[in-house]
XYZ file of C-alpha atoms in Angstrom:
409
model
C 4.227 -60.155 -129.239
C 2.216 -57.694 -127.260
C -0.421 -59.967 -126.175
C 1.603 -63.112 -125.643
C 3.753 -61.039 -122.762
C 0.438 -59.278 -121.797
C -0.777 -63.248 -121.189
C 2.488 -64.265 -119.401
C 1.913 -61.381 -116.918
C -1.308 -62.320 -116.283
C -0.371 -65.857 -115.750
C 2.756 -64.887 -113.222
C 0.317 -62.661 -111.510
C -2.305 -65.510 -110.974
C 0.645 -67.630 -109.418
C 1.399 -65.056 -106.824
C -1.985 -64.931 -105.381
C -2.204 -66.194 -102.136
C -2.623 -70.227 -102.260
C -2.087 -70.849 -105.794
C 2.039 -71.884 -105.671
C 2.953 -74.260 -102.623
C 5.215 -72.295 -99.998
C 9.070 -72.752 -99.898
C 9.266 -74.715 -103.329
C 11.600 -73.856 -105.956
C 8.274 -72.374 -108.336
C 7.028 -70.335 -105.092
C 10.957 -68.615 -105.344
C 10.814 -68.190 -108.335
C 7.368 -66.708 -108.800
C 7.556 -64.184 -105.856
C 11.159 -63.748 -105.512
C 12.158 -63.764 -109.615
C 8.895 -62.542 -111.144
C 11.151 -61.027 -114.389
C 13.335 -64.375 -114.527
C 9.698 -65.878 -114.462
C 8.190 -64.130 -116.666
C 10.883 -64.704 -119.425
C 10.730 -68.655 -118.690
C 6.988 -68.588 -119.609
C 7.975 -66.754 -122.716
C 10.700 -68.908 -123.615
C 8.174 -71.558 -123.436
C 5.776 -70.334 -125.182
C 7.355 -69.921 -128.193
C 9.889 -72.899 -127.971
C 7.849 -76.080 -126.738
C 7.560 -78.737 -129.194
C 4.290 -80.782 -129.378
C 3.195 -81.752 -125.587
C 4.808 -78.970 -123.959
C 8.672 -80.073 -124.452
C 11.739 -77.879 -124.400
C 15.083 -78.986 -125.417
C 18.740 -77.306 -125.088
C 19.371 -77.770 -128.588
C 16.638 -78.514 -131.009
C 14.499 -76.103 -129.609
C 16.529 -73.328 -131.317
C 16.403 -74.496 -134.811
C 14.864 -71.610 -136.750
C 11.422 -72.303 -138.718
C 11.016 -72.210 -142.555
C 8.224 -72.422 -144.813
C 10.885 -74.396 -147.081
C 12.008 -76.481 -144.139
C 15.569 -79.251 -144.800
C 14.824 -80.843 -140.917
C 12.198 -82.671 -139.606
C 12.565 -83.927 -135.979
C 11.146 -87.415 -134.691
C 11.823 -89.583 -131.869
C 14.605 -91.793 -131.656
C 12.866 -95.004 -131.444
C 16.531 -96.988 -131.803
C 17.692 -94.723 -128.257
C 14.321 -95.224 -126.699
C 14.710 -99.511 -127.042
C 18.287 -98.791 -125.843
C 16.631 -97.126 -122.355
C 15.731 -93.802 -123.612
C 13.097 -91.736 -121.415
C 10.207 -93.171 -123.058
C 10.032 -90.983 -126.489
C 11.011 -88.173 -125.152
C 14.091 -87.916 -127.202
C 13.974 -86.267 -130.404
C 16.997 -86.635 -132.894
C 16.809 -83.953 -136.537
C 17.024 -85.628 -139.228
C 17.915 -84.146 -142.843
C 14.926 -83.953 -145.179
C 16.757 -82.942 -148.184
C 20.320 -82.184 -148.944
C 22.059 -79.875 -147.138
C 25.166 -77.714 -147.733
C 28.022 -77.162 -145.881
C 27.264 -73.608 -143.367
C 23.788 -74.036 -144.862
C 21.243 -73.078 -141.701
C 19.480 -75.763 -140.473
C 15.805 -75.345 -140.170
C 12.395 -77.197 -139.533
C 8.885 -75.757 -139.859
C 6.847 -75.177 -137.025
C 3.565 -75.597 -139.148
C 2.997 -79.280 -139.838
C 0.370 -79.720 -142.562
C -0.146 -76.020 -142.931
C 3.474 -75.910 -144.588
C 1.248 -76.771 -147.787
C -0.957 -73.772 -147.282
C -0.433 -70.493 -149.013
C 1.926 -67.804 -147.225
C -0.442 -65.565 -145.874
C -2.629 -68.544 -143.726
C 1.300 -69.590 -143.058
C 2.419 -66.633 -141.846
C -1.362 -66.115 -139.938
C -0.457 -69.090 -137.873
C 2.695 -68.309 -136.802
C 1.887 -64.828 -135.823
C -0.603 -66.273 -133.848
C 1.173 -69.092 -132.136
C 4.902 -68.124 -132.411
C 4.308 -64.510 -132.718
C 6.589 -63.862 -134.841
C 6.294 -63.126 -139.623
C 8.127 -65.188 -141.521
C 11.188 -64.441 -144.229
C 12.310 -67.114 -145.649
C 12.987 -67.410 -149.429
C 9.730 -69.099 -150.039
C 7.592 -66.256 -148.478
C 9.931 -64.087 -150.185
C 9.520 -65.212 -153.288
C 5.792 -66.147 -152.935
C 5.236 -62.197 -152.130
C 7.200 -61.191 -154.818
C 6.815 -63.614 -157.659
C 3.492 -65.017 -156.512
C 1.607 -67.823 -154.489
C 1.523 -70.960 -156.214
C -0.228 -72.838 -153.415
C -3.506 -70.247 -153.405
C -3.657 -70.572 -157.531
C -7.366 -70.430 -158.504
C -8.768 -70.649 -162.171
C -8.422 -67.295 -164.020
C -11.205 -64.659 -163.425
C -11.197 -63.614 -166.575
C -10.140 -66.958 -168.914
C -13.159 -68.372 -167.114
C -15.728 -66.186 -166.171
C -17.972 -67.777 -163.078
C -22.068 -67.087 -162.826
C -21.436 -65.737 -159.151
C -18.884 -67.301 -157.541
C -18.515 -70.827 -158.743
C -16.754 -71.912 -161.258
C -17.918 -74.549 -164.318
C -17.176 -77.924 -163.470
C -15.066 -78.816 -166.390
C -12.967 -76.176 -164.911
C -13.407 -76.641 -161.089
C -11.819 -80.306 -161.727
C -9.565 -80.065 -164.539
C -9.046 -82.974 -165.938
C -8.468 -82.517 -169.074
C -11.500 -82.066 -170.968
C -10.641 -78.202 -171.400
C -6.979 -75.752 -170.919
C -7.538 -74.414 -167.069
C -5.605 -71.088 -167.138
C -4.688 -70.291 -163.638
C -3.681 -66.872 -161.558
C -1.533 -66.866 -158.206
C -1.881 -63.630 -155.646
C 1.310 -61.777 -155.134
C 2.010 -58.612 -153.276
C 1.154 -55.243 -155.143
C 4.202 -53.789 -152.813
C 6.591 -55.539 -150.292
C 6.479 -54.079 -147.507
C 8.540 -54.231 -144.340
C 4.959 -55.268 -142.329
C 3.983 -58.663 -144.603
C 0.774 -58.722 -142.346
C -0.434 -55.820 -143.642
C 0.130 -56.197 -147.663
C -1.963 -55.615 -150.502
C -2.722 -58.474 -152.886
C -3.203 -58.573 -156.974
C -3.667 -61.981 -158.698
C -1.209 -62.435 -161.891
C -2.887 -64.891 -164.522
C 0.375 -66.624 -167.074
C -2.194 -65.906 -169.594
C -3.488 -62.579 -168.993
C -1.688 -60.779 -167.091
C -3.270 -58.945 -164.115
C -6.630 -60.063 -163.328
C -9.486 -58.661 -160.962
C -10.917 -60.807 -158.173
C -14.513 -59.272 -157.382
C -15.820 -59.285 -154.185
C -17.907 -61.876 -154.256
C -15.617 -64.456 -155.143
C -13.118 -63.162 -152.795
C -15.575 -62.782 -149.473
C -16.570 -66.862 -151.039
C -13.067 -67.687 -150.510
C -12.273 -66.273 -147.243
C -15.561 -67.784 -146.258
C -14.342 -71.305 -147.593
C -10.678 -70.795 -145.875
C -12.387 -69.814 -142.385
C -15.040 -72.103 -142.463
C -11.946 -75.200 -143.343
C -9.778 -74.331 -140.953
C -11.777 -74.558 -137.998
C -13.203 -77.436 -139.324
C -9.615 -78.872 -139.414
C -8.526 -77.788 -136.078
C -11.479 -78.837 -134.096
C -12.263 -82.123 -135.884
C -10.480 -84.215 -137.841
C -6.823 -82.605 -137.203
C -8.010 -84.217 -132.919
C -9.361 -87.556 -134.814
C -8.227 -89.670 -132.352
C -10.799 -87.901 -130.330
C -13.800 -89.481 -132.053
C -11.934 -92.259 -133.556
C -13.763 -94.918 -131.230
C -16.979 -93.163 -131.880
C -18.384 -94.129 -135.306
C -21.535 -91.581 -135.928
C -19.393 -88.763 -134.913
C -16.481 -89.973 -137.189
C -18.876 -90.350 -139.973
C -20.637 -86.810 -139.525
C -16.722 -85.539 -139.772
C -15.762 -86.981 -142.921
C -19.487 -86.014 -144.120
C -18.426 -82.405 -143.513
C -14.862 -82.954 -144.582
C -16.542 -83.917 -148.260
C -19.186 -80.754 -148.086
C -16.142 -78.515 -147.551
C -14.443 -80.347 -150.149
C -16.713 -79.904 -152.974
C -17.126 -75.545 -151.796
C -13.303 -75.266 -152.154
C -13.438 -76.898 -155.496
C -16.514 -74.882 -156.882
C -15.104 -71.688 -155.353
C -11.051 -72.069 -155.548
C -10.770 -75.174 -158.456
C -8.177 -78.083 -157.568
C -4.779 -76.708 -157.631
C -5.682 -74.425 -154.563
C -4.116 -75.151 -151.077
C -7.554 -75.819 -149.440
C -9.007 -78.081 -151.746
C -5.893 -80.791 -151.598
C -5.424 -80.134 -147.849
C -8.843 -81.541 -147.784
C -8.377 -84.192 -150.441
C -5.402 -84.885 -148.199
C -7.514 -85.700 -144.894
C -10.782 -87.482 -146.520
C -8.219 -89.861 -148.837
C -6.678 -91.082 -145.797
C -10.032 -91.765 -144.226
C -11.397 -93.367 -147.406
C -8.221 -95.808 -147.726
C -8.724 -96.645 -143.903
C -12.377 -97.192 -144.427
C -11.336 -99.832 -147.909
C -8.017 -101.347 -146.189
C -10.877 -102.137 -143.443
C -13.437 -103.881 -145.673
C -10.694 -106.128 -147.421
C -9.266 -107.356 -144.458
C -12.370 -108.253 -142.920
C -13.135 -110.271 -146.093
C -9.673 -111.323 -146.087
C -10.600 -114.580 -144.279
C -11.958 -116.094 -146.849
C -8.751 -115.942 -148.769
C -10.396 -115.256 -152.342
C -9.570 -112.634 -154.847
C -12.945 -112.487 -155.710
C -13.676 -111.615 -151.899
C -11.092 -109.182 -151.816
C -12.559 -107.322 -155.165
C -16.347 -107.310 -153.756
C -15.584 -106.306 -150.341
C -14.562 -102.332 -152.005
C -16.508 -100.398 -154.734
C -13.586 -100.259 -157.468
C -15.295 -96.703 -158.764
C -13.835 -95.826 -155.082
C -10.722 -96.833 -155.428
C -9.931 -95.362 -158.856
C -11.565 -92.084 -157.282
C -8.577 -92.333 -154.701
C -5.813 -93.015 -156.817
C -7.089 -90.216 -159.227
C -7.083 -88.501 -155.752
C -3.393 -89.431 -155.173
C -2.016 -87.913 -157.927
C -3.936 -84.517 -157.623
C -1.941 -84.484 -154.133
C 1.017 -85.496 -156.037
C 0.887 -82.726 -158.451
C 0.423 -80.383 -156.079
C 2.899 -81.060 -153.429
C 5.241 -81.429 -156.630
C 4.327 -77.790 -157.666
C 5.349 -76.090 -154.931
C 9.116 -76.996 -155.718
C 9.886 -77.423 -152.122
C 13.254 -78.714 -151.111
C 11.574 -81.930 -149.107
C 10.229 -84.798 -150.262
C 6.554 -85.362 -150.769
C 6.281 -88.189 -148.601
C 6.397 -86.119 -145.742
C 3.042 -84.388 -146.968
C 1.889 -87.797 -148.395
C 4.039 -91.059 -147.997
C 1.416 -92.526 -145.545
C -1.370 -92.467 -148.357
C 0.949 -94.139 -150.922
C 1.217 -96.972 -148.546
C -2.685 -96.950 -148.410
C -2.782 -96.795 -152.178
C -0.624 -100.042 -152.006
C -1.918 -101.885 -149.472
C -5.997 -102.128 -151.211
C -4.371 -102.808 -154.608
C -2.532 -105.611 -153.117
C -5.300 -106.662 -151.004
C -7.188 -107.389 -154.147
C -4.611 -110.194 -154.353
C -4.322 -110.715 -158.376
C -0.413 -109.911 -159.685
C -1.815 -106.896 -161.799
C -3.161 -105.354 -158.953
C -0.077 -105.891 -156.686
C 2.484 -105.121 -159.269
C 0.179 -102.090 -159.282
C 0.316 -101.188 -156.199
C 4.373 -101.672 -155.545
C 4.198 -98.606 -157.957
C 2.691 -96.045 -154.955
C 5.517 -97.875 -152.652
C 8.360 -97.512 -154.629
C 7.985 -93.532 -155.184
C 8.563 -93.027 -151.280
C 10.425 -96.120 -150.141
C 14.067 -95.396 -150.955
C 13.894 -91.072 -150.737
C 11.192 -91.080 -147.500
C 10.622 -94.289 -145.352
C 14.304 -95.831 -145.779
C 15.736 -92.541 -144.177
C 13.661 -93.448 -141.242
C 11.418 -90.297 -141.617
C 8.532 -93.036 -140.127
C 10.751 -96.134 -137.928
C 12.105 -98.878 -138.519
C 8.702 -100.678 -138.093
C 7.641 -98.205 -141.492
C 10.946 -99.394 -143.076
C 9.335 -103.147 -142.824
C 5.801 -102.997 -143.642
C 7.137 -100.281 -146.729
C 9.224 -103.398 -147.845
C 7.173 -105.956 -147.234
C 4.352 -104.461 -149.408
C 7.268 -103.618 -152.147
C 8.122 -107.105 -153.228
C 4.364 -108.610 -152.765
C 3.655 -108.832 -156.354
C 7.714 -110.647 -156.775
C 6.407 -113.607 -154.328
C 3.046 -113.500 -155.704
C 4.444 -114.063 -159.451
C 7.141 -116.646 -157.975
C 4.188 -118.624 -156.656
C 2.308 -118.698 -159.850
C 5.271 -119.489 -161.608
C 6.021 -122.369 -159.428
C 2.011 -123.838 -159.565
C 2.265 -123.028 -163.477
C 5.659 -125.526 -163.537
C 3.697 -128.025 -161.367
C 0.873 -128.415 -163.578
C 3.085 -128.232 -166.630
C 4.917 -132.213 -164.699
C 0.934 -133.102 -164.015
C 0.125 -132.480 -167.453
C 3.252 -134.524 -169.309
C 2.475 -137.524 -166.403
């Protein structure tokens, strides 16, 4: 709070500088004749705006929460009907809410995901301000489920990283895990102490090493994040520097696994980001070959080790978003990459594949893009993709009855 006001003086005492506000305006009143009223407008905006600098009468004061039951999107339906150009936003419910229940979005986008104390990080540094809700209560008091990392003591490391049968778990052996909660709750959550809690062991010590590795991994993410691929559309049109980003993306990938294992916030935010740049890259290649109108096209156009790597992908995400036992659906987290999951299985063009495919639709079509979460032009392509594999097996069905009249001729 301190240095957020300390900026806003700063900033109202650059306006009043001779030259910098045009005379006799409403802003040049305000600024030297209200510098308080000023002031507190700067603030206001500061910690209300919505993405691209918007403030609105109502929405604006709907409270944040880590375990959000809001989102807010534009109103493409009162936009068509001569709306100001998307700049109306309408709430919409993303999970059921009771009557006097507080309505509340989160301020955090992806970072939701992320483990309480990088939550509450960011909006101390943003929104100024440490979050209660019940799920930072309870992951301070009960523990973190979002930073669980393989047991230091079930499976001891050589240095920091862990065994690979572990770092993955997928099967081949029991991955015990441990969560961080806080030794004491304390009225200053910034400032509390951390013990991890294994469900097999109890307590457990994190040495130094693997916990200046993890801080390491967490910093060295999260700027990656924020000043690549979370401004992709910055480098979107420029393919070497796109490439160099997912290249990173993947390097970061695999030190979060080694260092944290899979169920960890980190590692699936990443998974998150390089699976929907792998599914653009494979959507891509099939229709490119799609021209040519052959299954076998289709199938050669994509390395299927890929695209069993990204569904096995998928339901890591999946699993994890499904962990945290959050009160929204996980399509908000990870609808979009369903529908990428669908749409190379149906490219491939053969009725397994598509019937396939309609699987990854259906688990966010009726609970995420039907409630309009993505617009109605979502709502179509969703739908469209659903019943592919329907027409598909009407068509064979209708070519199998055809040559079944050729054949008896």
């Amino acid at each position: 709070e301190t240095s957020i006001v300390s900026l806003a003086k700063e900033a109202l005492s650059f306006l009043q500088r001779k030259g910098q506000v045009k005379p006799d305006t409403p802003l040049a009143n305000l600024v030297h004749d209200a510098p308080e009223q000023c002031q507190n407008i700067m603030l206001i905006w500061a910690c209300n705006a919505f993405q691209g600098g918007y403030i609105y009468e109502t929405i604006s004061r709907i409270n944040h929460s880590c375990d959000f039951n809001a989102v807010v999107s534009v109103d493409t339906m009162a936009r068509s009907a001569g709306g100001t150009d998307g700049e109306r936003q309408v709430i919409r419910a993303a999970a059921d809410i009771q009557p006097g229940e507080e309505i509340t979005i989160s301020y955090l986008g992806s970072i939701t995901y992320a483990a309480c104390q990088l939550r509450n990080e960011r909006l101390l540094r943003e929104k100024y301000f440490t979050c209660s809700c019940t799920r930072c209560d309870k992951d301070r008091k009960d523990g973190d489920l979002a930073a669980a990392i393989p047991c230091t003591v079930c499976h001891e490391r050589a240095g920091r990283y862990l065994d690979e049968d572990v770092q993955y778990d997928d099967g081949e052996v029991t991955v015990n895990y441990c969560i961080p909660r806080c030794k004491e709750v304390t009225s200053e959550p910034s400032k509390a102490q951390y013990e991890y809690i294994c469900s097999n062991c109890g307590p457990v010590k994190v040495d130094d090493t693997i916990s200046k590795a993890m801080e390491k991994a967490v910093e060295r993410t999260m700027s990656h994040l924020e000043q690549g691929l979370m401004k992709s559309s910055e480098i979107d049109d420029d393919e070497g520097e796109r490439d160099a980003a997912l290249e990173m993306t993947e390097r970061l990938s695999c030190l979060s696994s080694s260092v944290m294992g899979a169920k960890h916030y980190l590692t699936n935010l990443l998974t998150c980001v390089m699976l929907g740049r792998k599914l653009s890259a494979l959507n891509a290649a099939i229709l490119c070959s799609s021209a040519k109108a052959s299954k076998s096209d289709a199938e050669s156009a994509v390395d299927p080790t890929e695209v069993a790597e990204c569904i096995h992908s998928m339901e890591q995400l999946s699993n994890f978003v499904e962990s945290l036992g959050l009160k929204s659906h996980p399509g908000h987290l990870i609808g979009n990459l369903n529908v990428g999951i669908a749409r190379v299985l149906i490219g491939f063009g053969d009725l397994k594949s598509m019937k396939y495919g309609s699987t990854f639709i259906d688990k966010v079509l009726d609970d995420y893009f039907k409630l309009g979460f993505e617009g109605d032009g979502m709502i179509k392509v969703v739908e469209t993709l659903s019943g592919a594999w329907k027409r598909k097996a009407g068509n064979v069905e209708e070519e199998d009855q055809k040559q079944r009249k050729r054949i008896k001729l």
